[in-house]
Amino acid sequence: MSAAKQQVRFTVNGREVEVSAYPMARLLDVLRNELALTGTKEGCGEGECGSCSVLMNGELVNSCLVPVLQADGADVRTVEGLASAALHPVQKAFLECGGAQCGICTPGMIVATVNLLKKHPQPTMEEIREGLNGNLCRCTGYTRIFEAVKSAAESMTHEELKVLTGEEAARR
Ligand code: FES
Ligand code: FES
């Protein structure tokens, strides 16, 4: 990379961070290699699979396609931001419904599910399919993933839904 490294500041899971990085470095790599947030996975590296999904300013993005400079000043949330002492209800539902096998797609699926439930707290099957259509899974055949999303939606409390918006995460 020809451009010099720059200081980039943003918030990850409610914590302010500053990294020295090449402007075009991928947010995915900065999260994993500089900030040790290895929950975000790399599948295709080309914006096709959704394994690297994170929320940036409340929008679902593929972090393999985001130059870190674009994250300057942003609010970024990764799968690590969901669990506190216990698993987040979405994580628990994936575990209980068998929505994960090899696990590569799982963090991205969970972040995409969070994004979906933020918009549709009680999603229809069509909304689930649409909400997860950017996330590919080679193992499960999707049925158990969709069941996990339904189960999470049914079990979540109002307070837990607020965590999805980031309102509560910053205070934890
Ligand atoms: Fe980013 Fe596949 S690794 S979309
Ligand atoms: Fe293996 Fe989804 S569990 S790709």
mmCIF file of C-alpha atoms and ligand atoms in Angstrom:
data_model
loop_
_atom_site.group_PDB
_atom_site.id
_atom_site.type_symbol
_atom_site.label_atom_id
_atom_site.label_comp_id
_atom_site.label_asym_id
_atom_site.label_seq_id
_atom_site.Cartn_x
_atom_site.Cartn_y
_atom_site.Cartn_z
ATOM 1 C CA MET A 1 0.000 0.000 0.000
ATOM 2 C CA SER A 2 1.420 3.360 -0.992
ATOM 3 C CA ALA A 3 -0.417 5.831 1.305
ATOM 4 C CA ALA A 4 1.051 6.366 4.740
ATOM 5 C CA LYS A 5 -0.584 5.029 7.855
ATOM 6 C CA GLN A 6 -3.055 7.330 9.553
ATOM 7 C CA GLN A 7 -4.631 7.537 12.971
ATOM 8 C CA VAL A 8 -8.230 6.382 12.821
ATOM 9 C CA ARG A 9 -10.583 6.750 15.766
ATOM 10 C CA PHE A 10 -13.922 5.075 16.192
ATOM 11 C CA THR A 11 -16.081 3.337 18.734
ATOM 12 C CA VAL A 12 -16.311 -0.431 18.934
ATOM 13 C CA ASN A 13 -18.981 -1.952 21.124
ATOM 14 C CA GLY A 14 -19.204 1.293 23.081
ATOM 15 C CA ARG A 15 -15.427 1.607 23.594
ATOM 16 C CA GLU A 16 -13.384 4.347 21.925
ATOM 17 C CA VAL A 17 -10.396 3.030 20.013
ATOM 18 C CA GLU A 18 -7.585 4.572 17.995
ATOM 19 C CA VAL A 19 -5.496 2.641 15.522
ATOM 20 C CA SER A 20 -2.675 3.471 13.176
ATOM 21 C CA ALA A 21 -3.609 1.929 9.851
ATOM 22 C CA TYR A 22 -3.332 2.315 6.118
ATOM 23 C CA PRO A 23 -6.454 4.178 4.955
ATOM 24 C CA MET A 24 -7.490 1.347 2.652
ATOM 25 C CA ALA A 25 -6.880 -1.393 5.221
ATOM 26 C CA ARG A 26 -10.036 -3.424 5.598
ATOM 27 C CA LEU A 27 -12.105 -2.808 8.695
ATOM 28 C CA LEU A 28 -12.268 -6.616 8.991
ATOM 29 C CA ASP A 29 -8.478 -6.855 9.367
ATOM 30 C CA VAL A 30 -8.269 -3.948 11.780
ATOM 31 C CA LEU A 31 -10.940 -5.505 13.994
ATOM 32 C CA ARG A 32 -9.291 -8.913 13.974
ATOM 33 C CA ASN A 33 -5.596 -8.050 13.925
ATOM 34 C CA GLU A 34 -5.306 -4.699 15.677
ATOM 35 C CA LEU A 35 -8.194 -4.937 18.122
ATOM 36 C CA ALA A 36 -8.205 -8.713 18.717
ATOM 37 C CA LEU A 37 -11.920 -8.913 17.904
ATOM 38 C CA THR A 38 -11.668 -12.228 16.115
ATOM 39 C CA GLY A 39 -15.392 -13.019 16.375
ATOM 40 C CA THR A 40 -15.838 -11.338 12.992
ATOM 41 C CA LYS A 41 -14.890 -13.942 10.385
ATOM 42 C CA GLU A 42 -13.558 -13.838 6.855
ATOM 43 C CA GLY A 43 -15.289 -16.095 4.355
ATOM 44 C CA CYS A 44 -15.045 -14.883 0.771
ATOM 45 C CA GLY A 45 -13.292 -11.561 1.311
ATOM 46 C CA GLU A 46 -15.322 -10.194 -1.600
ATOM 47 C CA GLY A 47 -18.610 -9.006 -0.125
ATOM 48 C CA GLU A 48 -20.519 -12.152 -1.086
ATOM 49 C CA CYS A 49 -20.929 -14.262 2.049
ATOM 50 C CA GLY A 50 -21.701 -11.994 5.020
ATOM 51 C CA SER A 51 -19.351 -13.808 7.446
ATOM 52 C CA CYS A 52 -17.690 -10.492 8.196
ATOM 53 C CA SER A 53 -20.955 -8.629 8.975
ATOM 54 C CA VAL A 54 -20.809 -5.862 11.564
ATOM 55 C CA LEU A 55 -23.051 -2.917 12.314
ATOM 56 C CA MET A 56 -21.625 0.475 11.418
ATOM 57 C CA ASN A 57 -23.700 3.463 12.488
ATOM 58 C CA GLY A 58 -26.604 1.056 12.833
ATOM 59 C CA GLU A 59 -26.298 -0.339 9.298
ATOM 60 C CA LEU A 60 -25.315 -3.886 8.440
ATOM 61 C CA VAL A 61 -22.065 -3.830 6.454
ATOM 62 C CA ASN A 62 -19.565 -6.346 5.148
ATOM 63 C CA SER A 63 -16.412 -5.325 6.973
ATOM 64 C CA CYS A 64 -14.255 -6.887 4.244
ATOM 65 C CA LEU A 65 -15.463 -4.121 1.928
ATOM 66 C CA VAL A 66 -15.074 -1.189 4.318
ATOM 67 C CA PRO A 67 -11.777 0.743 4.193
ATOM 68 C CA VAL A 68 -10.938 1.578 7.785
ATOM 69 C CA LEU A 69 -10.777 5.286 6.995
ATOM 70 C CA GLN A 70 -14.504 5.098 6.290
ATOM 71 C CA ALA A 71 -15.019 3.968 9.884
ATOM 72 C CA ASP A 72 -13.345 7.108 11.266
ATOM 73 C CA GLY A 73 -15.760 8.561 13.835
ATOM 74 C CA ALA A 74 -18.229 5.709 13.376
ATOM 75 C CA ASP A 75 -20.041 3.543 15.876
ATOM 76 C CA VAL A 76 -19.107 -0.069 15.113
ATOM 77 C CA ARG A 77 -20.695 -3.093 16.754
ATOM 78 C CA THR A 78 -19.365 -6.604 16.427
ATOM 79 C CA VAL A 79 -20.602 -9.936 17.691
ATOM 80 C CA GLU A 80 -18.437 -9.481 20.808
ATOM 81 C CA GLY A 81 -20.603 -6.524 21.775
ATOM 82 C CA LEU A 82 -23.667 -8.683 22.249
ATOM 83 C CA ALA A 83 -22.743 -10.966 25.110
ATOM 84 C CA SER A 84 -22.054 -9.625 28.587
ATOM 85 C CA ALA A 85 -21.932 -12.124 31.465
ATOM 86 C CA ALA A 86 -24.274 -14.477 29.645
ATOM 87 C CA LEU A 87 -24.954 -15.262 26.027
ATOM 88 C CA HIS A 88 -27.225 -12.826 24.220
ATOM 89 C CA PRO A 89 -30.682 -14.328 23.472
ATOM 90 C CA VAL A 90 -29.857 -14.471 19.760
ATOM 91 C CA GLN A 91 -26.669 -16.421 20.483
ATOM 92 C CA LYS A 92 -28.553 -18.712 22.861
ATOM 93 C CA ALA A 93 -31.238 -19.376 20.245
ATOM 94 C CA PHE A 94 -28.626 -20.322 17.618
ATOM 95 C CA LEU A 95 -27.049 -22.701 20.110
ATOM 96 C CA GLU A 96 -30.315 -24.297 21.206
ATOM 97 C CA CYS A 97 -31.795 -24.630 17.705
ATOM 98 C CA GLY A 98 -28.624 -26.030 16.140
ATOM 99 C CA GLY A 99 -28.234 -22.972 13.924
ATOM 100 C CA ALA A 100 -24.452 -23.369 13.806
ATOM 101 C CA GLN A 101 -22.256 -26.182 12.531
ATOM 102 C CA CYS A 102 -18.772 -25.208 11.331
ATOM 103 C CA GLY A 103 -19.380 -21.751 12.774
ATOM 104 C CA ILE A 104 -17.781 -19.612 10.088
ATOM 105 C CA CYS A 105 -21.042 -17.967 9.100
ATOM 106 C CA THR A 106 -22.419 -17.811 12.637
ATOM 107 C CA PRO A 107 -21.126 -14.452 13.938
ATOM 108 C CA GLY A 108 -22.254 -12.760 10.734
ATOM 109 C CA MET A 109 -25.636 -14.515 10.913
ATOM 110 C CA ILE A 110 -26.045 -13.372 14.494
ATOM 111 C CA VAL A 111 -25.169 -9.753 13.710
ATOM 112 C CA ALA A 112 -27.543 -9.848 10.711
ATOM 113 C CA THR A 113 -30.249 -11.321 12.968
ATOM 114 C CA VAL A 114 -29.734 -8.504 15.441
ATOM 115 C CA ASN A 115 -30.142 -6.028 12.607
ATOM 116 C CA LEU A 116 -33.284 -7.818 11.434
ATOM 117 C CA LEU A 117 -34.892 -7.933 14.895
ATOM 118 C CA LYS A 118 -34.172 -4.254 15.377
ATOM 119 C CA LYS A 119 -36.372 -3.558 12.367
ATOM 120 C CA HIS A 120 -38.834 -6.434 12.762
ATOM 121 C CA PRO A 121 -39.092 -7.595 16.390
ATOM 122 C CA GLN A 122 -41.529 -10.336 15.329
ATOM 123 C CA PRO A 123 -40.418 -11.136 11.783
ATOM 124 C CA THR A 124 -42.366 -13.199 9.266
ATOM 125 C CA MET A 125 -40.544 -15.988 7.451
ATOM 126 C CA GLU A 126 -40.289 -13.737 4.412
ATOM 127 C CA GLU A 127 -38.700 -10.979 6.502
ATOM 128 C CA ILE A 128 -36.260 -13.496 7.976
ATOM 129 C CA ARG A 129 -35.251 -14.720 4.528
ATOM 130 C CA GLU A 130 -34.843 -11.170 3.305
ATOM 131 C CA GLY A 131 -32.974 -10.032 6.427
ATOM 132 C CA LEU A 132 -30.450 -12.857 6.096
ATOM 133 C CA ASN A 133 -30.186 -12.948 2.324
ATOM 134 C CA GLY A 134 -26.688 -11.457 2.387
ATOM 135 C CA ASN A 135 -25.417 -14.217 4.686
ATOM 136 C CA LEU A 136 -24.468 -17.580 3.229
ATOM 137 C CA CYS A 137 -24.221 -20.874 5.087
ATOM 138 C CA ARG A 138 -22.753 -24.007 3.560
ATOM 139 C CA CYS A 139 -23.630 -26.336 6.415
ATOM 140 C CA THR A 140 -27.079 -25.990 7.903
ATOM 141 C CA GLY A 141 -29.473 -25.712 4.980
ATOM 142 C CA TYR A 142 -30.846 -22.573 6.699
ATOM 143 C CA THR A 143 -33.893 -24.243 8.315
ATOM 144 C CA ARG A 144 -32.340 -24.300 11.775
ATOM 145 C CA ILE A 145 -31.005 -20.789 11.376
ATOM 146 C CA PHE A 146 -34.490 -19.532 10.544
ATOM 147 C CA GLU A 147 -35.869 -21.457 13.529
ATOM 148 C CA ALA A 148 -33.244 -19.802 15.727
ATOM 149 C CA VAL A 149 -34.301 -16.351 14.540
ATOM 150 C CA LYS A 150 -37.959 -17.152 15.279
ATOM 151 C CA SER A 151 -37.058 -18.526 18.683
ATOM 152 C CA ALA A 152 -34.922 -15.475 19.541
ATOM 153 C CA ALA A 153 -37.740 -13.141 18.509
ATOM 154 C CA GLU A 154 -40.198 -14.987 20.736
ATOM 155 C CA SER A 155 -37.930 -15.072 23.774
ATOM 156 C CA MET A 156 -36.543 -11.548 23.805
ATOM 157 C CA THR A 157 -37.678 -8.992 26.317
ATOM 158 C CA HIS A 158 -38.150 -5.308 25.641
ATOM 159 C CA GLU A 159 -34.896 -4.548 27.515
ATOM 160 C CA GLU A 160 -32.962 -7.039 25.443
ATOM 161 C CA LEU A 161 -34.322 -5.501 22.281
ATOM 162 C CA LYS A 162 -33.027 -2.122 23.437
ATOM 163 C CA VAL A 163 -29.532 -3.590 23.659
ATOM 164 C CA LEU A 164 -29.781 -4.279 19.941
ATOM 165 C CA THR A 165 -30.008 -0.599 19.224
ATOM 166 C CA GLY A 166 -26.848 0.134 21.194
ATOM 167 C CA GLU A 167 -28.733 2.271 23.712
ATOM 168 C CA GLU A 168 -27.766 -0.011 26.550
ATOM 169 C CA ALA A 169 -24.465 -1.369 25.276
ATOM 170 C CA ALA A 170 -22.587 1.850 25.909
ATOM 171 C CA ARG A 171 -23.661 1.823 29.537
ATOM 172 C CA ARG A 172 -22.594 -1.734 30.287
HETATM 173 FE FE1 FES B 1 -16.890 -10.286 3.771
HETATM 174 FE FE2 FES B 1 -17.509 -12.643 2.720
HETATM 175 S S1 FES B 1 -15.816 -12.120 4.006
HETATM 176 S S2 FES B 1 -18.642 -10.778 2.658
HETATM 177 FE FE1 FES B 2 -20.848 -23.664 8.480
HETATM 178 FE FE2 FES B 2 -22.816 -21.900 8.321
HETATM 179 S S1 FES B 2 -22.400 -23.274 9.939
HETATM 180 S S2 FES B 2 -21.141 -22.117 6.996
#
